[in-house]
PDB file of C-alpha atoms in Angstrom:
ATOM      1  CA  MET A   1      -0.298   0.037   0.071  1.00 96.00           C
ATOM      2  CA  LYS A   2       1.623   3.549  -0.849  1.00 98.00           C
ATOM      3  CA  ARG A   3       2.069   6.209   1.724  1.00 98.00           C
ATOM      4  CA  VAL A   4       0.745   9.398   2.101  1.00 98.00           C
ATOM      5  CA  GLY A   5       2.211  11.767   4.520  1.00 98.00           C
ATOM      6  CA  ILE A   6      -0.008  13.799   6.470  1.00 98.00           C
ATOM      7  CA  ILE A   7       0.970  16.905   8.037  1.00 98.00           C
ATOM      8  CA  CYS A   8      -0.070  18.014  11.442  1.00 96.00           C
ATOM      9  CA  ASP A   9      -1.001  20.738  13.869  1.00 91.00           C
ATOM     10  CA  ARG A  10       1.551  21.627  16.479  1.00 86.00           C
ATOM     11  CA  ARG A  11      -0.946  23.064  19.375  1.00 85.00           C
ATOM     12  CA  VAL A  12      -1.211  23.181  23.037  1.00 84.00           C
ATOM     13  CA  LEU A  13      -3.301  20.902  24.814  1.00 85.00           C
ATOM     14  CA  ASP A  14      -3.714  21.586  29.077  1.00 91.00           C
ATOM     15  CA  GLY A  15      -0.244  22.822  28.823  1.00 89.00           C
ATOM     16  CA  MET A  16       1.523  20.522  26.248  1.00 93.00           C
ATOM     17  CA  ALA A  17       2.274  20.601  22.586  1.00 88.00           C
ATOM     18  CA  VAL A  18       0.423  17.950  20.676  1.00 91.00           C
ATOM     19  CA  HIS A  19       0.865  16.979  17.074  1.00 93.00           C
ATOM     20  CA  GLN A  20      -3.228  16.968  15.386  1.00 93.00           C
ATOM     21  CA  ALA A  21      -4.845  15.998  11.847  1.00 95.00           C
ATOM     22  CA  ASN A  22      -9.040  15.968  11.953  1.00 96.00           C
ATOM     23  CA  ASP A  23     -10.010  12.418  11.053  1.00 97.00           C
ATOM     24  CA  GLU A  24     -11.655  13.100   8.554  1.00 98.00           C
ATOM     25  CA  TYR A  25      -8.190  13.956   6.496  1.00 98.00           C
ATOM     26  CA  ILE A  26      -7.131  10.132   7.787  1.00 98.00           C
ATOM     27  CA  ALA A  27      -9.727   8.466   6.343  1.00 98.00           C
ATOM     28  CA  ALA A  28     -10.173  10.328   2.852  1.00 98.00           C
ATOM     29  CA  VAL A  29      -6.376   9.281   2.406  1.00 98.00           C
ATOM     30  CA  ARG A  30      -7.373   5.730   3.130  1.00 98.00           C
ATOM     31  CA  ASP A  31     -10.731   5.086   2.076  1.00 98.00           C
ATOM     32  CA  GLY A  32     -10.722   7.786  -1.260  1.00 98.00           C
ATOM     33  CA  ALA A  33      -7.192   7.636  -2.023  1.00 98.00           C
ATOM     34  CA  GLY A  34      -6.520   4.378  -1.063  1.00 98.00           C
ATOM     35  CA  ALA A  35      -3.656   4.844   0.598  1.00 98.00           C
ATOM     36  CA  LEU A  36      -1.706   4.393   4.243  1.00 98.00           C
ATOM     37  CA  PRO A  37      -2.053   7.883   5.926  1.00 98.00           C
ATOM     38  CA  LEU A  38       0.883   8.912   8.204  1.00 98.00           C
ATOM     39  CA  LEU A  39       0.726  11.416  10.311  1.00 98.00           C
ATOM     40  CA  VAL A  40       4.190  14.018  10.144  1.00 97.00           C
ATOM     41  CA  PRO A  41       4.854  16.177  13.222  1.00 96.00           C
ATOM     42  CA  SER A  42       5.598  19.805  13.220  1.00 92.00           C
ATOM     43  CA  THR A  43       8.483  19.329  15.844  1.00 93.00           C
ATOM     44  CA  ASP A  44      10.351  22.568  17.395  1.00 91.00           C
ATOM     45  CA  ALA A  45      13.744  21.690  15.358  1.00 92.00           C
ATOM     46  CA  PRO A  46      12.002  20.418  12.067  1.00 93.00           C
ATOM     47  CA  LEU A  47      12.410  16.725  10.822  1.00 94.00           C
ATOM     48  CA  GLY A  48      14.940  16.722   7.854  1.00 95.00           C
ATOM     49  CA  SER A  49      12.700  16.931   3.950  1.00 97.00           C
ATOM     50  CA  ALA A  50      14.908  14.414   2.664  1.00 97.00           C
ATOM     51  CA  ASP A  51      14.199  11.945   5.296  1.00 96.00           C
ATOM     52  CA  LEU A  52      10.596  12.314   5.094  1.00 97.00           C
ATOM     53  CA  LEU A  53      10.360  12.050   1.569  1.00 98.00           C
ATOM     54  CA  ALA A  54      12.154   8.460   2.032  1.00 98.00           C
ATOM     55  CA  ALA A  55       8.828   8.285   4.091  1.00 98.00           C
ATOM     56  CA  VAL A  56       5.931   8.716   1.727  1.00 98.00           C
ATOM     57  CA  ASP A  57       4.579   7.822  -1.511  1.00 98.00           C
ATOM     58  CA  GLY A  58       3.072  11.117  -1.194  1.00 98.00           C
ATOM     59  CA  LEU A  59       2.157  14.181   1.120  1.00 98.00           C
ATOM     60  CA  LEU A  60      -1.125  15.835   2.145  1.00 98.00           C
ATOM     61  CA  PHE A  61      -1.092  18.813   3.402  1.00 98.00           C
ATOM     62  CA  THR A  62      -3.615  19.653   5.918  1.00 98.00           C
ATOM     63  CA  GLY A  63      -5.675  23.050   7.075  1.00 97.00           C
ATOM     64  CA  ALA A  64      -5.583  24.289  10.341  1.00 94.00           C
ATOM     65  CA  PRO A  65      -7.030  27.260  12.333  1.00 91.00           C
ATOM     66  CA  SER A  66      -4.195  28.589  12.591  1.00 93.00           C
ATOM     67  CA  ASN A  67      -2.195  30.720   9.735  1.00 94.00           C
ATOM     68  CA  VAL A  68       1.093  31.259   7.367  1.00 97.00           C
ATOM     69  CA  ALA A  69       3.428  33.826   9.190  1.00 96.00           C
ATOM     70  CA  PRO A  70       3.106  37.035   7.171  1.00 97.00           C
ATOM     71  CA  SER A  71       6.792  37.464   7.093  1.00 97.00           C
ATOM     72  CA  HIS A  72       7.057  34.812   4.897  1.00 97.00           C
ATOM     73  CA  TYR A  73       5.734  36.656   2.412  1.00 97.00           C
ATOM     74  CA  GLY A  74       7.226  40.755   3.680  1.00 96.00           C
ATOM     75  CA  ALA A  75       4.073  41.848   5.710  1.00 95.00           C
ATOM     76  CA  GLY A  76       3.324  42.702   9.318  1.00 93.00           C
ATOM     77  CA  SER A  77       0.848  40.261  11.176  1.00 87.00           C
ATOM     78  CA  ARG A  78      -2.537  41.261  11.934  1.00 84.00           C
ATOM     79  CA  PRO A  79      -3.354  41.896  15.459  1.00 81.00           C
ATOM     80  CA  GLY A  80      -5.429  38.722  17.061  1.00 75.00           C
ATOM     81  CA  THR A  81      -3.931  36.234  14.275  1.00 83.00           C
ATOM     82  CA  GLU A  82      -3.340  33.025  15.196  1.00 88.00           C
ATOM     83  CA  LEU A  83       0.220  31.635  13.825  1.00 92.00           C
ATOM     84  CA  ASP A  84       1.895  28.458  13.773  1.00 92.00           C
ATOM     85  CA  GLU A  85       5.756  29.120  13.268  1.00 95.00           C
ATOM     86  CA  ILE A  86       6.566  25.761  13.955  1.00 95.00           C
ATOM     87  CA  ARG A  87       4.452  23.960  11.883  1.00 96.00           C
ATOM     88  CA  ASP A  88       5.769  26.615   9.198  1.00 97.00           C
ATOM     89  CA  ALA A  89       9.148  25.593   9.542  1.00 97.00           C
ATOM     90  CA  THR A  90       8.112  22.237   8.749  1.00 96.00           C
ATOM     91  CA  THR A  91       5.935  22.278   5.781  1.00 98.00           C
ATOM     92  CA  LEU A  92       7.472  25.893   3.546  1.00 98.00           C
ATOM     93  CA  PRO A  93      10.738  24.007   2.819  1.00 98.00           C
ATOM     94  CA  LEU A  94       8.888  20.191   2.698  1.00 98.00           C
ATOM     95  CA  LEU A  95       6.671  21.908  -0.295  1.00 98.00           C
ATOM     96  CA  ARG A  96       9.764  22.946  -2.311  1.00 98.00           C
ATOM     97  CA  ALA A  97      11.789  19.879  -1.753  1.00 98.00           C
ATOM     98  CA  ALA A  98       8.590  17.648  -2.463  1.00 98.00           C
ATOM     99  CA  ILE A  99       7.805  19.089  -5.785  1.00 98.00           C
ATOM    100  CA  GLN A 100      11.829  18.871  -6.586  1.00 98.00           C
ATOM    101  CA  ALA A 101      11.605  15.693  -5.976  1.00 98.00           C
ATOM    102  CA  GLY A 102       8.817  14.744  -7.990  1.00 98.00           C
ATOM    103  CA  LYS A 103       6.185  13.630  -4.912  1.00 98.00           C
ATOM    104  CA  PRO A 104       2.897  14.377  -5.788  1.00 98.00           C
ATOM    105  CA  VAL A 105       1.175  16.523  -3.371  1.00 98.00           C
ATOM    106  CA  LEU A 106      -2.231  17.670  -2.069  1.00 99.00           C
ATOM    107  CA  ALA A 107      -2.872  20.612  -0.793  1.00 98.00           C
ATOM    108  CA  ILE A 108      -5.550  21.884   1.501  1.00 98.00           C
ATOM    109  CA  CYS A 109      -6.818  25.034   3.033  1.00 98.00           C
ATOM    110  CA  ARG A 110      -4.096  25.983   4.662  1.00 98.00           C
ATOM    111  CA  GLY A 111      -2.189  24.197   2.713  1.00 98.00           C
ATOM    112  CA  PHE A 112      -3.341  25.785   0.054  1.00 98.00           C
ATOM    113  CA  GLN A 113      -1.776  28.852   1.259  1.00 98.00           C
ATOM    114  CA  GLU A 114       1.700  27.235   2.275  1.00 98.00           C
ATOM    115  CA  LEU A 115       1.929  26.431  -0.998  1.00 98.00           C
ATOM    116  CA  ASN A 116       1.268  29.879  -2.568  1.00 98.00           C
ATOM    117  CA  VAL A 117       3.662  31.352   0.274  1.00 98.00           C
ATOM    118  CA  ALA A 118       6.664  28.405  -0.347  1.00 98.00           C
ATOM    119  CA  LEU A 119       6.647  29.235  -4.109  1.00 98.00           C
ATOM    120  CA  GLY A 120       7.072  32.774  -4.071  1.00 98.00           C
ATOM    121  CA  GLY A 121       3.578  34.411  -3.639  1.00 98.00           C
ATOM    122  CA  SER A 122       1.866  36.177  -0.624  1.00 98.00           C
ATOM    123  CA  LEU A 123      -1.602  36.080   1.233  1.00 97.00           C
ATOM    124  CA  HIS A 124      -4.588  37.952   2.639  1.00 94.00           C
ATOM    125  CA  GLN A 125      -4.852  38.147   5.900  1.00 94.00           C
ATOM    126  CA  HIS A 126      -8.871  39.422   6.236  1.00 92.00           C
ATOM    127  CA  VAL A 127     -10.236  38.541   2.392  1.00 93.00           C
ATOM    128  CA  HIS A 128     -13.520  39.616   3.937  1.00 91.00           C
ATOM    129  CA  GLU A 129     -12.546  43.346   4.446  1.00 92.00           C
ATOM    130  CA  ILE A 130     -11.884  43.299   0.853  1.00 90.00           C
ATOM    131  CA  ALA A 131     -14.062  45.572  -1.722  1.00 95.00           C
ATOM    132  CA  GLY A 132     -16.265  43.391  -3.185  1.00 93.00           C
ATOM    133  CA  ARG A 133     -15.191  40.247  -1.849  1.00 94.00           C
ATOM    134  CA  LEU A 134     -17.088  37.344   0.147  1.00 92.00           C
ATOM    135  CA  ASP A 135     -17.226  36.954   3.902  1.00 89.00           C
ATOM    136  CA  HIS A 136     -14.996  33.440   3.316  1.00 95.00           C
ATOM    137  CA  ARG A 137     -15.099  32.342   7.200  1.00 90.00           C
ATOM    138  CA  GLU A 138     -17.014  29.935   8.441  1.00 91.00           C
ATOM    139  CA  PRO A 139     -20.687  30.453  10.131  1.00 87.00           C
ATOM    140  CA  SER A 140     -20.633  30.927  13.872  1.00 88.00           C
ATOM    141  CA  GLY A 141     -23.129  29.242  16.148  1.00 90.00           C
ATOM    142  CA  VAL A 142     -24.030  26.468  13.796  1.00 92.00           C
ATOM    143  CA  SER A 143     -23.585  22.755  13.905  1.00 93.00           C
ATOM    144  CA  ARG A 144     -20.427  21.603  12.338  1.00 94.00           C
ATOM    145  CA  ASP A 145     -22.056  19.412   9.539  1.00 91.00           C
ATOM    146  CA  ALA A 146     -23.306  23.634   8.513  1.00 90.00           C
ATOM    147  CA  GLU A 147     -20.603  24.487   9.327  1.00 94.00           C
ATOM    148  CA  TYR A 148     -19.170  22.603   6.473  1.00 95.00           C
ATOM    149  CA  GLY A 149     -22.139  22.845   4.605  1.00 93.00           C
ATOM    150  CA  PRO A 150     -21.902  24.568   0.588  1.00 94.00           C
ATOM    151  CA  ALA A 151     -21.326  28.372   1.014  1.00 94.00           C
ATOM    152  CA  HIS A 152     -20.373  29.461  -2.767  1.00 96.00           C
ATOM    153  CA  SER A 153     -20.008  28.195  -6.388  1.00 97.00           C
ATOM    154  CA  ILE A 154     -16.455  27.625  -7.980  1.00 98.00           C
ATOM    155  CA  ASP A 155     -16.061  28.523 -11.537  1.00 98.00           C
ATOM    156  CA  ILE A 156     -13.582  25.929 -12.590  1.00 98.00           C
ATOM    157  CA  SER A 157     -10.899  26.480 -15.516  1.00 98.00           C
ATOM    158  CA  PRO A 158     -11.790  24.677 -18.433  1.00 98.00           C
ATOM    159  CA  GLY A 159      -8.873  21.937 -19.322  1.00 97.00           C
ATOM    160  CA  GLY A 160      -7.067  22.149 -15.957  1.00 98.00           C
ATOM    161  CA  LEU A 161      -6.382  19.188 -13.904  1.00 98.00           C
ATOM    162  CA  LEU A 162      -9.363  19.893 -11.829  1.00 98.00           C
ATOM    163  CA  ALA A 163     -11.181  20.172 -14.685  1.00 98.00           C
ATOM    164  CA  GLN A 164      -9.627  16.545 -15.753  1.00 98.00           C
ATOM    165  CA  LEU A 165     -10.019  15.101 -12.684  1.00 98.00           C
ATOM    166  CA  SER A 166     -14.200  16.023 -12.237  1.00 98.00           C
ATOM    167  CA  GLY A 167     -15.215  16.812 -15.251  1.00 98.00           C
ATOM    168  CA  LEU A 168     -17.077  19.512 -14.156  1.00 98.00           C
ATOM    169  CA  THR A 169     -17.136  23.608 -14.936  1.00 98.00           C
ATOM    170  CA  ARG A 170     -18.806  24.169 -12.160  1.00 98.00           C
ATOM    171  CA  ALA A 171     -19.290  23.182  -8.284  1.00 98.00           C
ATOM    172  CA  THR A 172     -20.398  24.503  -4.816  1.00 98.00           C
ATOM    173  CA  VAL A 173     -17.895  24.402  -2.129  1.00 98.00           C
ATOM    174  CA  ASN A 174     -17.564  24.728   1.506  1.00 96.00           C
ATOM    175  CA  SER A 175     -15.774  28.033   3.145  1.00 96.00           C
ATOM    176  CA  LEU A 176     -13.864  28.089   5.829  1.00 95.00           C
ATOM    177  CA  HIS A 177     -11.100  30.588   5.863  1.00 94.00           C
ATOM    178  CA  THR A 178     -10.207  33.928   7.172  1.00 90.00           C
ATOM    179  CA  GLN A 179      -7.167  34.254   4.643  1.00 94.00           C
ATOM    180  CA  GLY A 180      -6.607  34.409   0.673  1.00 96.00           C
ATOM    181  CA  VAL A 181      -4.399  33.955  -2.277  1.00 98.00           C
ATOM    182  CA  ASP A 182      -3.667  37.857  -3.170  1.00 97.00           C
ATOM    183  CA  ARG A 183      -0.067  37.811  -5.498  1.00 98.00           C
ATOM    184  CA  LEU A 184      -0.736  34.023  -6.782  1.00 98.00           C
ATOM    185  CA  ALA A 185       2.949  32.408  -7.172  1.00 98.00           C
ATOM    186  CA  PRO A 186       5.000  32.675 -10.213  1.00 97.00           C
ATOM    187  CA  ASP A 187       4.854  28.819 -11.180  1.00 98.00           C
ATOM    188  CA  LEU A 188       0.830  28.602  -9.734  1.00 98.00           C
ATOM    189  CA  LYS A 189      -1.421  28.702 -12.747  1.00 98.00           C
ATOM    190  CA  ILE A 190      -5.678  29.003 -11.116  1.00 98.00           C
ATOM    191  CA  GLU A 191      -7.579  26.242 -11.281  1.00 98.00           C
ATOM    192  CA  ALA A 192     -11.100  27.706 -10.249  1.00 98.00           C
ATOM    193  CA  GLN A 193     -12.559  30.787  -8.627  1.00 98.00           C
ATOM    194  CA  ALA A 194     -14.950  31.826  -6.037  1.00 98.00           C
ATOM    195  CA  PRO A 195     -17.508  34.690  -7.761  1.00 97.00           C
ATOM    196  CA  ASP A 196     -15.545  37.237  -6.434  1.00 96.00           C
ATOM    197  CA  GLY A 197     -12.293  36.475  -7.850  1.00 97.00           C
ATOM    198  CA  GLN A 198     -10.935  34.844  -5.419  1.00 98.00           C
ATOM    199  CA  ILE A 199      -8.506  31.821  -6.222  1.00 98.00           C
ATOM    200  CA  GLU A 200      -9.567  28.898  -5.101  1.00 98.00           C
ATOM    201  CA  ALA A 201      -7.859  26.251  -6.513  1.00 98.00           C
ATOM    202  CA  VAL A 202      -4.387  25.636  -8.065  1.00 98.00           C
ATOM    203  CA  SER A 203      -1.818  23.697 -10.114  1.00 98.00           C
ATOM    204  CA  MET A 204       1.555  23.460 -11.332  1.00 98.00           C
ATOM    205  CA  PRO A 205       2.082  22.253 -15.128  1.00 97.00           C
ATOM    206  CA  LYS A 206       5.409  22.514 -14.584  1.00 97.00           C
ATOM    207  CA  ALA A 207       5.691  20.020 -11.793  1.00 97.00           C
ATOM    208  CA  ALA A 208       6.915  16.360 -12.178  1.00 97.00           C
ATOM    209  CA  SER A 209       3.763  14.687 -10.748  1.00 97.00           C
ATOM    210  CA  PHE A 210       0.711  15.972  -9.323  1.00 98.00           C
ATOM    211  CA  LEU A 211       0.403  18.755  -7.900  1.00 98.00           C
ATOM    212  CA  LEU A 212      -3.472  20.468  -6.303  1.00 98.00           C
ATOM    213  CA  GLY A 213      -4.007  22.891  -4.131  1.00 98.00           C
ATOM    214  CA  VAL A 214      -7.698  23.949  -2.746  1.00 98.00           C
ATOM    215  CA  GLN A 215      -8.976  26.424  -0.841  1.00 98.00           C
ATOM    216  CA  TRP A 216     -11.683  24.650   0.319  1.00 98.00           C
ATOM    217  CA  HIS A 217     -11.974  21.115   2.603  1.00 98.00           C
ATOM    218  CA  PRO A 218     -13.046  18.500   0.048  1.00 98.00           C
ATOM    219  CA  GLU A 219     -12.357  15.982   2.815  1.00 98.00           C
ATOM    220  CA  TRP A 220     -15.419  16.824   4.311  1.00 98.00           C
ATOM    221  CA  ARG A 221     -18.086  14.212   3.561  1.00 97.00           C
ATOM    222  CA  TRP A 222     -15.705  12.925   0.752  1.00 98.00           C
ATOM    223  CA  ALA A 223     -17.163  10.065  -0.055  1.00 97.00           C
ATOM    224  CA  ALA A 224     -21.119  12.529  -0.934  1.00 97.00           C
ATOM    225  CA  ARG A 225     -19.367  14.207  -3.147  1.00 96.00           C
ATOM    226  CA  PRO A 226     -18.230  13.659  -6.461  1.00 97.00           C
ATOM    227  CA  LEU A 227     -16.105  16.706  -6.703  1.00 98.00           C
ATOM    228  CA  SER A 228     -14.154  15.670  -3.981  1.00 98.00           C
ATOM    229  CA  ARG A 229     -13.790  11.964  -4.381  1.00 98.00           C
ATOM    230  CA  SER A 230     -12.864  12.955  -7.939  1.00 98.00           C
ATOM    231  CA  ILE A 231      -9.761  14.891  -5.960  1.00 98.00           C
ATOM    232  CA  PHE A 232      -8.755  11.599  -3.727  1.00 98.00           C
ATOM    233  CA  GLU A 233      -8.777   9.506  -6.418  1.00 98.00           C
ATOM    234  CA  GLY A 234      -7.252  11.598  -8.459  1.00 98.00           C
ATOM    235  CA  PHE A 235      -4.470  12.082  -6.294  1.00 98.00           C
ATOM    236  CA  GLY A 236      -4.872   8.148  -5.285  1.00 98.00           C
ATOM    237  CA  ALA A 237      -3.905   7.098  -8.815  1.00 98.00           C
ATOM    238  CA  VAL A 238      -1.108   9.024  -8.852  1.00 98.00           C
ATOM    239  CA  LEU A 239       0.969   7.954  -5.854  1.00 98.00           C
TER     240      LEU A 239
END
């Protein structure tokens, strides 16, 4: 069975550092991609990218409550922003190394933002403050199903990787993010956009293997949604 490394968040629980990845990612890798999920911790001294890449056949960069530190794209941090700079120290070099090594990569939500920053792009820290943009944040005070429920449509770029995987030109996705792509990294290509023009998915045409980043959460009830199934099945097919 092929092995997929799933990036963990580093958080503090009862005064102790813990590494975590939501079960939805693990189930989607196991059942959707047909691969063995292996959790990759973000440690104080980052694990070596070469050692990690030697242990897995592909990587899934997960979403998280934390944001990529703005210092990585030359900006100052906004007050109240939750950061995870220990994770940044693992993921940003690992993304670049994985692409160079030709490992398949699926990047979701924070992982999507990490991908853009790792390759030289920048982020809007508060998309909802930009004139003409939707409020892409998750609703508060609702059930988990409603939180991850359909939020807005996306237009899928004709002829792109996402269109090839799914056969779709439009879909409806969930939305649980505050940050979003501002300046797109030079080597990335837009695969989908929200009605307000916010970039929702990217690929890298010059990558040696599968590389897809999506801003939404396809792992949530992945089997019930054709677009989500196509993403995980496509990822699994190239491992």
